[in-house]
Structure formats: C-alpha cells, structure tokens
Coordinates of C-alpha atoms in Angstrom, one line a residue:
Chain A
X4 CA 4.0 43.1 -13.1
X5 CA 4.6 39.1 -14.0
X6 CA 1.1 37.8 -15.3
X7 CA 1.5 35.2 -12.6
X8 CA 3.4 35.4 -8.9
X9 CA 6.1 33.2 -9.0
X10 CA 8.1 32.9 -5.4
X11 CA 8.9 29.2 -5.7
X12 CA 10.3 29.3 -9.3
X13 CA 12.0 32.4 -7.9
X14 CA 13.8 31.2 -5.0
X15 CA 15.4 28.7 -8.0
X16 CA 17.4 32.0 -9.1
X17 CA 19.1 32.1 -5.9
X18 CA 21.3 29.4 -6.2
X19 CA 25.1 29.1 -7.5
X20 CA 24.3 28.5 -11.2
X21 CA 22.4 30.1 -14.5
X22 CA 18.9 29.6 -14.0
X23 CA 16.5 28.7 -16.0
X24 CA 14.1 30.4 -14.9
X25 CA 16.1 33.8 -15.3
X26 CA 16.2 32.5 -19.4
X27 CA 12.4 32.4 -19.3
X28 CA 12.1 35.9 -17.5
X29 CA 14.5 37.4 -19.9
X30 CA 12.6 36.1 -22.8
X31 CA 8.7 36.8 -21.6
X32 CA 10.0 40.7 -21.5
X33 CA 11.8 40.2 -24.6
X34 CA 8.3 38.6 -26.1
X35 CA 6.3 41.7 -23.8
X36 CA 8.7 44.6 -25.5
X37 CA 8.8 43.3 -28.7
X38 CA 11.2 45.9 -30.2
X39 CA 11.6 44.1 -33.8
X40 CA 8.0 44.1 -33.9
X41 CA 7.4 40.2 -34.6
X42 CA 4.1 38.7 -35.4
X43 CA 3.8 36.8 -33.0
X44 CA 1.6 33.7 -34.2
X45 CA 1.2 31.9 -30.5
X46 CA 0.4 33.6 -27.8
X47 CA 3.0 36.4 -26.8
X48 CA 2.1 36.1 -23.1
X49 CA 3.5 32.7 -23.8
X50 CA 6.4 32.0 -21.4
X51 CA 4.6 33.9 -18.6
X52 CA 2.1 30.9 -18.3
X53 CA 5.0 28.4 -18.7
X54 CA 6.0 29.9 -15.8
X55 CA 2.7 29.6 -14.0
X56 CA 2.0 26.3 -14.6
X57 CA 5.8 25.4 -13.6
X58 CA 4.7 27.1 -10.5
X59 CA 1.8 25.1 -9.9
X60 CA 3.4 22.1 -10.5
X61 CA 6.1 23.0 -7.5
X62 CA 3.6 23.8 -5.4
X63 CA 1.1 20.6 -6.4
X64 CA 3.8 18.7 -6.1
X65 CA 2.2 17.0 -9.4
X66 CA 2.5 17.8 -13.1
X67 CA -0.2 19.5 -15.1
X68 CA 1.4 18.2 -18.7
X69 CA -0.3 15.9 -20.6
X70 CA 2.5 14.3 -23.4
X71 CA 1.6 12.2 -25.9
X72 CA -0.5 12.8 -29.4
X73 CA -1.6 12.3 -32.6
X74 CA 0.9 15.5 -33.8
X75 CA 3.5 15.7 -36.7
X76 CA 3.8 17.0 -40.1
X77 CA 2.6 14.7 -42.5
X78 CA 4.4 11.5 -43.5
X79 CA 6.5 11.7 -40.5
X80 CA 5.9 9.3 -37.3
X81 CA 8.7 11.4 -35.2
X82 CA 10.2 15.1 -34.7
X83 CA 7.0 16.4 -32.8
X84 CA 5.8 15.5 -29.6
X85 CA 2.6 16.5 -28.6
X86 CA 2.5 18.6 -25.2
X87 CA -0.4 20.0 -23.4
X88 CA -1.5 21.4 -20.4
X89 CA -3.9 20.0 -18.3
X90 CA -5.0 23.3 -16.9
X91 CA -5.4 25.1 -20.0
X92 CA -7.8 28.0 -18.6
X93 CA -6.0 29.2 -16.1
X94 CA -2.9 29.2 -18.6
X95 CA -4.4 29.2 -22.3
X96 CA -1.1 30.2 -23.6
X97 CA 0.2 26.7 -23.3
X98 CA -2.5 24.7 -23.8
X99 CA -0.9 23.6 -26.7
X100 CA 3.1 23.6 -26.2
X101 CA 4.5 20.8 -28.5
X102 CA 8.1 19.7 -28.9
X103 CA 9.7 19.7 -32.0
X104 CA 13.3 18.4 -32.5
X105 CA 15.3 19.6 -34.9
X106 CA 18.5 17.3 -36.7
X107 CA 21.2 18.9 -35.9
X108 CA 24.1 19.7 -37.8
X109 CA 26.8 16.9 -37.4
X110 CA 29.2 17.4 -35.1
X111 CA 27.6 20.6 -34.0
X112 CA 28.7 22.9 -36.8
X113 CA 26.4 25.8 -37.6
X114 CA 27.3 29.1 -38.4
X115 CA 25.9 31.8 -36.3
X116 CA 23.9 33.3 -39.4
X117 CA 22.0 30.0 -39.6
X118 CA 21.4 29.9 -35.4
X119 CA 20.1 33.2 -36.0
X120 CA 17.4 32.0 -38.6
X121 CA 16.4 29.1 -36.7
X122 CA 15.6 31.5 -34.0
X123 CA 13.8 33.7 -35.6
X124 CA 11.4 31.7 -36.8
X125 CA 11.0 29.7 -33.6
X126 CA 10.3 33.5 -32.3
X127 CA 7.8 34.0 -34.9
X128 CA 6.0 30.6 -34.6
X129 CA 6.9 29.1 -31.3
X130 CA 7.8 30.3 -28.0
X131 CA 11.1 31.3 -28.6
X132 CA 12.8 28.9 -26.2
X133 CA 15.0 26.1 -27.1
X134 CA 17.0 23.7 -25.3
X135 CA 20.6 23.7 -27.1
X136 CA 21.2 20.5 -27.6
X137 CA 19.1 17.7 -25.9
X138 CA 20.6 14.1 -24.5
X139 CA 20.5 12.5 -28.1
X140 CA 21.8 15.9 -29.7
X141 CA 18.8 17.5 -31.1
X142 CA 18.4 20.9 -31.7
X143 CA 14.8 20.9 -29.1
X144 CA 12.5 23.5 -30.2
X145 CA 10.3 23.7 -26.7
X146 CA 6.1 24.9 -27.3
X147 CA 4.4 25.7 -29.8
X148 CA 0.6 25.1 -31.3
X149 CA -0.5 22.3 -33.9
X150 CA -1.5 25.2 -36.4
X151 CA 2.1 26.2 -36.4
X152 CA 4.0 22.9 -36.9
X153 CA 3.6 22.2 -40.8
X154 CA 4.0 26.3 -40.9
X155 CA 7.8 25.2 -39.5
X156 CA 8.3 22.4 -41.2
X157 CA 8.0 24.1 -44.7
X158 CA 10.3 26.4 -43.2
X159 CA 13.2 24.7 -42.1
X160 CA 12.9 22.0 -45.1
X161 CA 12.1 25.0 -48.0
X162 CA 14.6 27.4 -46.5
X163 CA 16.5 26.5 -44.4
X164 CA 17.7 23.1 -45.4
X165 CA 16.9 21.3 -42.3
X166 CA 15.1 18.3 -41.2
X167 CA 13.2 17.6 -38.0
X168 CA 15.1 14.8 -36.3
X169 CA 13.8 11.2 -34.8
X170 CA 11.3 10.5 -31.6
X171 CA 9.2 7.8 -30.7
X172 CA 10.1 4.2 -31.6
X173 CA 12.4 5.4 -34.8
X174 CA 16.1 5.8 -35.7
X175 CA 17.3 8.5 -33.4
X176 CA 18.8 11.6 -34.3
X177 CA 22.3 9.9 -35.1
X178 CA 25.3 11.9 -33.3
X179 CA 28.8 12.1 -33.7
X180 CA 31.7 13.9 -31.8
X181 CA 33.8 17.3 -33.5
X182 CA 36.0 14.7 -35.2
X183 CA 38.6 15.4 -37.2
X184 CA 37.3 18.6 -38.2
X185 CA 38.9 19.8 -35.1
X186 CA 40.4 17.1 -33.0
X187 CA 43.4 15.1 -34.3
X188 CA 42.4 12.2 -32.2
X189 CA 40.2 11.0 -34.8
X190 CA 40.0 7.8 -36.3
X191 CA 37.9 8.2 -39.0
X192 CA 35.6 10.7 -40.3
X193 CA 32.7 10.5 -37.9
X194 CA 30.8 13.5 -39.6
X195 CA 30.8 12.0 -42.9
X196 CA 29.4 8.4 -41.4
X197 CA 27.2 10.2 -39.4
X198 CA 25.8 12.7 -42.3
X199 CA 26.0 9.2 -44.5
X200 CA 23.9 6.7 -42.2
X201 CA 21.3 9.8 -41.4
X202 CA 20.7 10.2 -45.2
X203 CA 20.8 6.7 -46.1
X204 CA 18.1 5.5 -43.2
X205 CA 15.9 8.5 -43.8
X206 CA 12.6 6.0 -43.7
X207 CA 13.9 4.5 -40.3
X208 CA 14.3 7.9 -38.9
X209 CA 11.1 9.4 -39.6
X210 CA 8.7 6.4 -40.0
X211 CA 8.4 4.7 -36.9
X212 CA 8.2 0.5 -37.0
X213 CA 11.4 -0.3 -34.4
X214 CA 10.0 -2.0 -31.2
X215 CA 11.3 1.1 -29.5
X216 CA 13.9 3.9 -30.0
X217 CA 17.3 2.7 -31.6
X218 CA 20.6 5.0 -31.6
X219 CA 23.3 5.3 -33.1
X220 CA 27.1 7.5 -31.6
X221 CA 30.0 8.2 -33.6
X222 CA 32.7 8.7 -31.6
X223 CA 36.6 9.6 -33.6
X224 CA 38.4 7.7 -31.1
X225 CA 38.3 6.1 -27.5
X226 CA 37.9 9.0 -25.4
X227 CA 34.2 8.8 -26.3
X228 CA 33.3 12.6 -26.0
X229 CA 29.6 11.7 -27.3
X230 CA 29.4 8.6 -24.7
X231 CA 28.4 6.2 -27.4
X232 CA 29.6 3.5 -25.5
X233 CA 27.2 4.1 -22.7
X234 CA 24.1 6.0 -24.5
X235 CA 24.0 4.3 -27.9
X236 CA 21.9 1.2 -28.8
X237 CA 25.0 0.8 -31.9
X238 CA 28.4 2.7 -31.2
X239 CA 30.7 3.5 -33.4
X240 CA 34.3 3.9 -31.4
X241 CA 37.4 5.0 -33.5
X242 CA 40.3 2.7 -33.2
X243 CA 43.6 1.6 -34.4
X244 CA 45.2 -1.2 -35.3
X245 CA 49.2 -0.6 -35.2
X246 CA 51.3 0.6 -32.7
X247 CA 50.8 4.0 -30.8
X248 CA 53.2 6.3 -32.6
X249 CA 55.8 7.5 -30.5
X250 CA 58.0 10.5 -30.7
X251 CA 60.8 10.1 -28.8
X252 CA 62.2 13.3 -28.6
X253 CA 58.8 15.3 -27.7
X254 CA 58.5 12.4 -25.0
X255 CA 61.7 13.5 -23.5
X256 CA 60.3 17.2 -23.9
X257 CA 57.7 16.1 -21.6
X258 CA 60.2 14.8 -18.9
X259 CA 61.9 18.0 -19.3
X260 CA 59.0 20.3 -18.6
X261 CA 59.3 21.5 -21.8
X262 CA 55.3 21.2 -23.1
X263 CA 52.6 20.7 -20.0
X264 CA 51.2 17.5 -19.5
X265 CA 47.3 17.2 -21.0
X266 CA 47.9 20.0 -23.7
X267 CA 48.1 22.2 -20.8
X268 CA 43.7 21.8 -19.5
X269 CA 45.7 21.5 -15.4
X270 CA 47.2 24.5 -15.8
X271 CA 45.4 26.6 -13.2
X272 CA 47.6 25.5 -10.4
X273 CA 51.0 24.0 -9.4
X274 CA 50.9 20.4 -9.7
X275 CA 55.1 20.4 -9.4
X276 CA 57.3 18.8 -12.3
X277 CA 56.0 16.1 -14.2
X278 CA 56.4 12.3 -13.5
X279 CA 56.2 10.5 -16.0
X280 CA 56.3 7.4 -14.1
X281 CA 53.4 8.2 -11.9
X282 CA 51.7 9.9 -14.0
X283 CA 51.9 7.7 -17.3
X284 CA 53.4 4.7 -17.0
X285 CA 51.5 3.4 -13.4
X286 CA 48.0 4.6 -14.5
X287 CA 48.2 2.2 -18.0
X288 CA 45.4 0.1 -16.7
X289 CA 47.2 -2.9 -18.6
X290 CA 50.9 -2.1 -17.8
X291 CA 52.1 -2.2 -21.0
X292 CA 54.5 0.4 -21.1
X293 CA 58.0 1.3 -19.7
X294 CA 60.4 4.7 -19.4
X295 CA 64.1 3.5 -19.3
X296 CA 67.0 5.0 -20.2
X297 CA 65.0 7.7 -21.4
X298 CA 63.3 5.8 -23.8
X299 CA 59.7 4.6 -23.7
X300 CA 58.3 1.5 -24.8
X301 CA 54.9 0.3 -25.3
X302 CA 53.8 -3.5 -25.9
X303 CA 51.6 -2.5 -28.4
X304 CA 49.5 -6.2 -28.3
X305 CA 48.5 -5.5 -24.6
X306 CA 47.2 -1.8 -25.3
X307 CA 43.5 -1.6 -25.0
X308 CA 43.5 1.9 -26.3
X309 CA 42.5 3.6 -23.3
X310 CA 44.0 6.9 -24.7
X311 CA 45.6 8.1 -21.0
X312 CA 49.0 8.2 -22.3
X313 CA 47.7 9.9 -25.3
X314 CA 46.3 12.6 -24.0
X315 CA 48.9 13.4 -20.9
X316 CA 51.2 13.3 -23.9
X317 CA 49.5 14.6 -27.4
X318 CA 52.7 15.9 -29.0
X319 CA 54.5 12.7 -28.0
X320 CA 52.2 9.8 -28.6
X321 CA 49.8 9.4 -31.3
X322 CA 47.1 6.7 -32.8
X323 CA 48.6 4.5 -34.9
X324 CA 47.7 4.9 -38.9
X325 CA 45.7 2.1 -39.7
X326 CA 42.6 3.6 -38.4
X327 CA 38.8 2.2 -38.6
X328 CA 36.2 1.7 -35.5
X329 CA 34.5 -0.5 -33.1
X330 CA 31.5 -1.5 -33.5
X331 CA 30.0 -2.1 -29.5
X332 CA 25.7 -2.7 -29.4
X333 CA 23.3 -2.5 -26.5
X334 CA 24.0 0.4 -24.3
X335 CA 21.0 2.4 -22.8
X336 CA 20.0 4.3 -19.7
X337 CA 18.0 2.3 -16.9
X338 CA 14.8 2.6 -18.0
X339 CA 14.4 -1.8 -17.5
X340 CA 17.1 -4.0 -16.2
X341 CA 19.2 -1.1 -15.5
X342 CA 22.0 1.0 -16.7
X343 CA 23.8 -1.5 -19.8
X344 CA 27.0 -0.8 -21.3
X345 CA 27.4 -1.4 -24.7
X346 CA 29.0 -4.8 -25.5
X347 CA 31.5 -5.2 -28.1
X348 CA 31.0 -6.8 -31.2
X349 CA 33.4 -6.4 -33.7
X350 CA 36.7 -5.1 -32.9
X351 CA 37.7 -3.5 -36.0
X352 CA 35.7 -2.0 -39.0
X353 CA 37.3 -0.1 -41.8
X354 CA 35.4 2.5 -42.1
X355 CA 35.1 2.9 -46.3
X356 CA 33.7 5.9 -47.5
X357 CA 34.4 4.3 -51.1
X358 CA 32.0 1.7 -50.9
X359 CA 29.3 3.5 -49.3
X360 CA 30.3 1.9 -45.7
X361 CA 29.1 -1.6 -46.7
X362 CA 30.7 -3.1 -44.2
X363 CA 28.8 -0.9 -41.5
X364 CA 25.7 -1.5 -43.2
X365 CA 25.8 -5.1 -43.3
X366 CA 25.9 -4.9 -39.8
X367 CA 23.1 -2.2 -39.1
X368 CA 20.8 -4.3 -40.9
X369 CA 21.0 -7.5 -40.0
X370 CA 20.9 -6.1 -36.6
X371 CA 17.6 -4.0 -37.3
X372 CA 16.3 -7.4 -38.7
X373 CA 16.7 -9.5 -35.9
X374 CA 15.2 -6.8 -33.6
X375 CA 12.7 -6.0 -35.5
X376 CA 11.3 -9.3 -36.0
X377 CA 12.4 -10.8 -32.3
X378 CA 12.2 -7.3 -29.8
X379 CA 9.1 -7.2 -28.0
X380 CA 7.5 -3.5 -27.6
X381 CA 9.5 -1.4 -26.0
X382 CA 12.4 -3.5 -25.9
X383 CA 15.9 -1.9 -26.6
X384 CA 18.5 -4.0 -28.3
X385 CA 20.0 -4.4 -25.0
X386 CA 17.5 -5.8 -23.5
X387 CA 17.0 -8.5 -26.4
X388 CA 20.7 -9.5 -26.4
X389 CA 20.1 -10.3 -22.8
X390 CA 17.3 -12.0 -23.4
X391 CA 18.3 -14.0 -26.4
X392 CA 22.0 -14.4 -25.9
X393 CA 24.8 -12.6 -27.4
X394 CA 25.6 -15.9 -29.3
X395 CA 22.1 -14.8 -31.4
X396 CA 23.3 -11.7 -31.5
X397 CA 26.8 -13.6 -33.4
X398 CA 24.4 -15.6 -35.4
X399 CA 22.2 -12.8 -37.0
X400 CA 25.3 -10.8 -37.6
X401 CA 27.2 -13.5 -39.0
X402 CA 30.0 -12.7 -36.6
X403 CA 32.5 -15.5 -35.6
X404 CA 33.0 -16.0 -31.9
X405 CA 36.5 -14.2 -30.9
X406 CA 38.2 -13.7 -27.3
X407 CA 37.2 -9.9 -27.4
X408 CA 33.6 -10.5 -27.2
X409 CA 34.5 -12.4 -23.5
X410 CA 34.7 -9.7 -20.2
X411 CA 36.8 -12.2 -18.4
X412 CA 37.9 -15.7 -18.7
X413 CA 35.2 -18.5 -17.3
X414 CA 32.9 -15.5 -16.6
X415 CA 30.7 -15.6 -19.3
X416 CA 30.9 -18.7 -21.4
X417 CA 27.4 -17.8 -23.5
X418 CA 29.0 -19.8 -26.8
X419 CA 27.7 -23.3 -27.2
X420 CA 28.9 -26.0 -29.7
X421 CA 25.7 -26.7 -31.9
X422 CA 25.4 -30.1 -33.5
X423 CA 26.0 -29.2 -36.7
X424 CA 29.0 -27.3 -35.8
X425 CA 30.7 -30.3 -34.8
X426 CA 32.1 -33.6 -36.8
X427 CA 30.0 -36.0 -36.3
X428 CA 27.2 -34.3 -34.8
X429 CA 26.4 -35.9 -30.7
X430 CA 25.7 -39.4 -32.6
X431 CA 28.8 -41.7 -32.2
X432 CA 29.5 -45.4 -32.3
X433 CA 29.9 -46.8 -28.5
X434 CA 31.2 -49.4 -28.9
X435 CA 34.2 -47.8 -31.3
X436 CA 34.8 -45.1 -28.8
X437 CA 35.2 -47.7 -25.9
X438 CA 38.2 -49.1 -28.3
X439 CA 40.1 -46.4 -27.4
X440 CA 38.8 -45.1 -24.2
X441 CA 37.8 -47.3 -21.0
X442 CA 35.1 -46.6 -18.9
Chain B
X28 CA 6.0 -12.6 -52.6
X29 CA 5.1 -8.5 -52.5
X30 CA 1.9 -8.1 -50.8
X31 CA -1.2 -7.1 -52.3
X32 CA -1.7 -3.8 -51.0
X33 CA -5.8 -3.3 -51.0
X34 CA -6.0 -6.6 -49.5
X35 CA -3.4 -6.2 -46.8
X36 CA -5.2 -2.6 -46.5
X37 CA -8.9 -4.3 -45.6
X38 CA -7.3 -6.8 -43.7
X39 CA -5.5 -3.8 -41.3
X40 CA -9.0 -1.9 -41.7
X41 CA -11.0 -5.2 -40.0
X42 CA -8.8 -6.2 -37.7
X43 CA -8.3 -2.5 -36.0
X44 CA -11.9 -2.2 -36.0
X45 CA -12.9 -5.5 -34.3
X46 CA -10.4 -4.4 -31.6
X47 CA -11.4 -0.7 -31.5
X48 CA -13.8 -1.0 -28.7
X49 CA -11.0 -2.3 -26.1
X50 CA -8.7 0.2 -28.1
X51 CA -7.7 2.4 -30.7
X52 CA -3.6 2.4 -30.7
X53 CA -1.7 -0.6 -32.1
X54 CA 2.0 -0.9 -32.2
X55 CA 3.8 -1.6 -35.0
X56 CA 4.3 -5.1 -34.2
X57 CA 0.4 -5.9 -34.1
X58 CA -0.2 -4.3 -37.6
X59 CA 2.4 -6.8 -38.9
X60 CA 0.9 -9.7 -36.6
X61 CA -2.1 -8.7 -38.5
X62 CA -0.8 -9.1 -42.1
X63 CA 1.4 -11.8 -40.9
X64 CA 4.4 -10.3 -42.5
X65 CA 7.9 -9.5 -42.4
X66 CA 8.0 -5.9 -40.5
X67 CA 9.9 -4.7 -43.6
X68 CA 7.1 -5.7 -45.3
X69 CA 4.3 -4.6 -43.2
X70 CA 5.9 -1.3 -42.9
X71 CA 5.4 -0.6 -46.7
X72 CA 1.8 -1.3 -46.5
X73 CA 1.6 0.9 -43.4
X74 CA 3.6 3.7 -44.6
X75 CA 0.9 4.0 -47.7
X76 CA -1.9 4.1 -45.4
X77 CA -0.7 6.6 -43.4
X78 CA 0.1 8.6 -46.9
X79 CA -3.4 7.5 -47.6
X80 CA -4.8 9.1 -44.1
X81 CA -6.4 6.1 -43.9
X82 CA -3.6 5.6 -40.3
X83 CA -2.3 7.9 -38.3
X84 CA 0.5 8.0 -36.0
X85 CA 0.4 8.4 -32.2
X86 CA 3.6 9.7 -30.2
X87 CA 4.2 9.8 -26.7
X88 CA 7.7 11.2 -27.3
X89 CA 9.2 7.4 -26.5
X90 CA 7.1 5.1 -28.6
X91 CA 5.0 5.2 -31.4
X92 CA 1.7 3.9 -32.4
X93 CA -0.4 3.5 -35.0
X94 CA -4.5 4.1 -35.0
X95 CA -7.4 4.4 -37.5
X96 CA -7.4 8.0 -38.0
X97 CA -9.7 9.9 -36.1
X98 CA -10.4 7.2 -33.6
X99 CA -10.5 6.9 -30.1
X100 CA -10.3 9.3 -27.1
X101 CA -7.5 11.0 -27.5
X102 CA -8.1 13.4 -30.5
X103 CA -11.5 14.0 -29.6
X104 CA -10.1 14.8 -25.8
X105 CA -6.9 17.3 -27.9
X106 CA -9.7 19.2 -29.3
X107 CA -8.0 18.2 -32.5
X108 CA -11.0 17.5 -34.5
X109 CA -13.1 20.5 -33.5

C-alpha cells in the first residue's frame, strides 16, 4: 500500500495525457523493488513523500516548499537550487529535495550509454527523477540532499565529463537548435558557437555578478526551433544574405504533385493538389514572389526571410550561400513590463569560427558591460533597453543607427542628433543665417 | 589600477557587518557599491573570497546573493550548520 493516500494526485491520471504522477508511481515501486540492488544514499521512500506533500499542497491549496539557499558545490554561485519542505516530519524524505541542473549536451546530442550513466547515478544519489529538458534546456536533476551534491558533482565532472549548468543571476545554460548536424536549414554551425561561448564565459556561467539571469539561443536559421527570438536575453538567428536559391525544375515538381508540400509533415489527410499560388505565393507576408509561365521569381531585397516558401518547398528553394546570423537582444517572459520580443540589433554577423567569433564577442561584452554597470537588480536586458533607450543600447555597442533597427516608419523615432554629431554643434551665427533665410 | 585585495577584502568585511543587523544578503551590485569599483573588478575580489569562504553565495533559483558566510537566518533555519 502507497505510504500516503493520494485521491487528488490520482484523479490527475485520469485525463487524456501521460501523467506525471503515473512517472512518480512507476518510479517509487521501482525505488520499493529495487531489483539491481542500488544503495540508495537518500531516502528510498523518497518519491512516495513527494507525492504526499504534492497531495497536501492540492488539498491546502498552498505550497509546503521552501526554495532558496545557501547550496552549491564549491566555487560555483549556480547549478543547485536549494529545495525544502516546509513540513519535513510528516515527509522527512524530502526535507531536503534540491535541484541540480545539468549542461546539457548542445543541440541535445547524447548517446543513450551516457543517458544511462547519468541516471544511474541520479538513482544512486538522488531521487531518480529528472525533468528532460527544462525551459532554458537543462538536463534538471529534481531532489536530492546537501550531503549528496559535491558526491555528484565529482561525478559528473571526474567521470562523466559534464558540468552543472547556470541558475540564479548568471549566464544561463546557453542553447542551440539540432543545426546542421541534422537540419540543412542551417546557417551556421550553432553547436560549435554554442559549445564555443559556454567554454569561453565559464566564469559568467557559474559565478554569479549579472543583475539577474542573462541568456543566450542559437538558432541555424529563421524558423527559430529554440524560440531565441522570444526567450533569449541575446539571440543568435541564422541568416542569409543572397538570394533564396531556387531550383526550377524541383519547383515545377511541386506544381506537379511530384514531392508533397512541407517534406510531406500534412500527409495524414487529403488536402487535394497543391496550389502553389495559395499556398506559396499569397502567404509571402511581403509579396515578393511571383509563379508565371511556370517560372518563379523572388525579389530577393523585399524577402524578410520568413522561411514559409522554404519549408512548403525544401527540395525547391534553399538559403542563399552567404550565410551568418542575427544578432536580436532583449526578449524575456513577463515577469515585469510584460512578454518582450527580442529587438534586432545587427542584421548580419559572420559567424567566424577562425577568429574565435570576435565579432560575436565584441558584442556580448560590451553588452554585459553596460548592463552590468547600468541594470538595476533584477533587471533583464530588456527591461534596461526600455528604460535607457535603444539608442544607448547603439552607443555601448558601437552600432550605427540603420533602417532595420526601426518597426515601422514614424513609429518609433528613439535616435536623436547629439551636438557633437552635428557641424556646427546648436551654436550658429543669427544674424548670418537670417542672410539667407527670412523670418 | 588593480585593487588591493586585503584592503578591498576589510572593506567588504565592515561594510556587510555594519549592515548585518537589518540583513545578511547583498547583491552583487552592493558589494561593488562597496568597493566602488567596476563590477568586473569587484567580481575578482569577490570570487576570492568566496574561494576564501570568507562569502558565500545565496540562490533562490532566480537571483543570487552574496552573505558573510554563516550569517543570518537562513542557514541556521536549513539546519545547515548543525
């Protein structure tokens, strides 16, 4: 019999989808039965009073976790978050149940030899419950004591080659899409810049002295499968800078109903014959492309890389080949001011592996240094370009005004002329200026 | 100009203790208010100390702050130091 009754988290099982809570059961009779005979080194009743303080909570209508703590491994400000449970005799097992997150591989590659490492030892010293991945990527390791945590830590560094990844006000976990590992969208190599910028801000990851959290996305091209543009405090969004490549002959393949539309992901049901018109050509959001005479044309300067055509017609149309990214900074979820896209600051960024991405670099820090001086506590980068201006934002970064930072014409005018920007400063002579123009 | 590390260290050490008895976690930004430095340049002091254990890090999960270590109620109440 379950150490603690249960019918609210129960009644949870009953809907439509997985359940969590059938993931816990499963795993508090794995951790009961014990059949590889496992040390255990938390409690092995473990999960059974997650369960009953989850219960308790439901039917208190209130939370019984504390978060918050001194926690960690030593030398590192992030990675652990300290959990515990505000009821802890009625459910000792979690009195302690800290969070650790764990860097995850970029691009999600791991081989299932290494998944099954990581699990066993989060069997042996933690709960053995994990949340595959979390928002900002992580690997999320869920409860386990403070005795434990350096046990893990030598671990995962000593044998397993891995590193806990960023919390509290530090460099994020940086994350990047498949890329062109698998996905021949890609602009550049987003695993490389990712794996690059993680190694190379190490201190910013793990020792905490941002105003708050800062994130970077990688994302191989516009489609943004890791939602940089809406998630990431600095996104990095693949690009071109030609023209679309266009095969005409696999574009008339399409208009033939030779290859399905969309690599063929709307296949489960009769959508009649493709239409190129209706389907391509009307939904370009800037009208920039034409089918006549069964030819098609795109006005290249008009694109704004939205990828539709792209992907409705991946054997036809490609990226062009001078490929880099787009640098856009300040998105982040509504915690103040609300949901904020990011904005875009530089266009185009070749993305150099040959110099170490100086380029990118540049960038990262004299953003980091503006914020860092400027953003009060707690305050995302978003929030400090609104409060300062994006024309600070162009000054710290050395950026030149250009059309592309404007949404829409008269909309937001934020650039100023300073004085010293123009000839002659405000100062002029009256009296000459009258000469040649009457009041 | 580098800073001088023991001195920047008392300095830290006095000002978290006058403060200590309204409380006993600083952000980052009020340890480098204290040494009146560039945060790059505060965070090297503060890095040592917390190598030192003289600092210690505090986490909520979403921001992080930095205390004397051992001090105020929050260790004491995490049975931490028993």
């Amino acid at each position: 019999m379950a150490k603690h009754e249960t019918p609210l988290l129960d009644q949870l099982e009953s809907g439509p989808w997985p359940s969590f809570v059938s993931d816990m059961k499963l795993e508090a009779e794995s951790r009961a039965k014990n059949v590889n005979n496992v040390e255990f080194q938390i409690p092995q009743d473990v999960i059974e009073d997650l369960m009953g303080v989850l219960e308790l909570s439901y039917k208190d209508a209130e939370t019984h976790w504390k978060h918050g703590g001194i926690v960690g491994v030593f030398g590192y400000g992030g990675g652990v978050i300290g959990r515990y449970c505000d009821q802890p005799e009625k459910f000792p097992g979690v009195a302690h149940f800290h969070t650790m997150r764990v860097n995850q591989p970029s691009g999600h590659f791991y081989s299932t030899d290494f998944l099954r490492q990581l699990c066993d030892l989060w069997e042996f010293r933690g709960s053995g419950l994990t949340n595959m991945h979390g928002a900002t990527g992580d690997i999320i390791f869920l409860g386990t004591t403070t005795p434990q945590l350096e046990e893990i830590f030598y671990e995962m560094t000593h044998k397993l080659n891995q590193d806990l990844g960023g919390s509290g006000s530090n460099l994020r976990t940086p994350s990047d899409c498949i890329g062109a590992a698998r996905c021949e969208y890609a602009c550049y190599d987003t695993q490389d810049l990712c794996t690059y910028l993680t190694q190379e801000y190490q201190d910013e990851l793990h020792r905490p002295a941002f105003p708050y959290k800062f994130k970077f996305k990688f994302d191989g091209c516009p489609n943004c499968c890791v939602a940089s543009i809406a998630r990431a405090d600095m996104s990095f969004i693949g690009t071109w800078k030609d023209d679309i490549r266009v095969d005409q002959d696999a574009v008339k393949g399409y208009v033939n109903g030779e290859f399905p539309p969309n690599g063929g992901s709307h296949s489960g049901r009769d959508w009649g014959p493709f239409d190129i018109q209706k389907e391509v050509i009307d939904l370009c959001p800037t009208q920039c492309m034409k089918y006549e005479n069964s030819k098609l044309e795109i006005n290249n300067k008009e694109c704004t890389r939205c990828m539709h055509c792209i992907n409705v017609m991946p054997r036809a149309l490609r990226p062009g080949k001078q490929t880099g990214c787009s640098i856009l900074v300040g998105a982040k979820a509504p915690i103040l001011d609300g949901a904020q896209m990011g904005s875009l600051l530089l266009p185009f960024v070749e993305v150099n592996k040959e110099n170490d991405y100086q380029e990118v670099k540049d960038v990262i820090e004299s953003i980091w240094d503006w914020w860092m001086e400027e953003g009060k506590n707690r305050e995302r980068l978003g929030e400090l370009m609104k409060r300062q201006g994006f024309q600070k934002l162009l000054e710290v970064t050395g950026v030149d005004p250009i059309p592309q930072h404007v949404s829409e014409p008269r909309h937001n005018p934020y650039i100023f002329w300073k004085e010293e920007e123009v000839q002659g400063g405000w100062e002029r002579d009256i009296n000459e200026f009258r000469k040649h123009h009457q009041r | 100009m580098a800073l001088d590390y023991e001195e920047s260290k008392q300095k830290i050490i006095g000002g978290l203790q006058k403060k200590s008895k309204s409380k006993s976690k600083f952000y980052f930004s009020d340890l480098a208010k204290i040494l009146d430095a560039k945060p790059r340049e505060a965070k090297k002091i503060v890095t040592q100390m917390i190598n030192e254990g003289i600092l210690e890090f505090w986490s909520s999960g979403s921001t992080s702050m930095y205390g004397l270590k051992g001090a105020g109620k929050q260790s004491a109440a995490e049975h931490e130091n028993e």
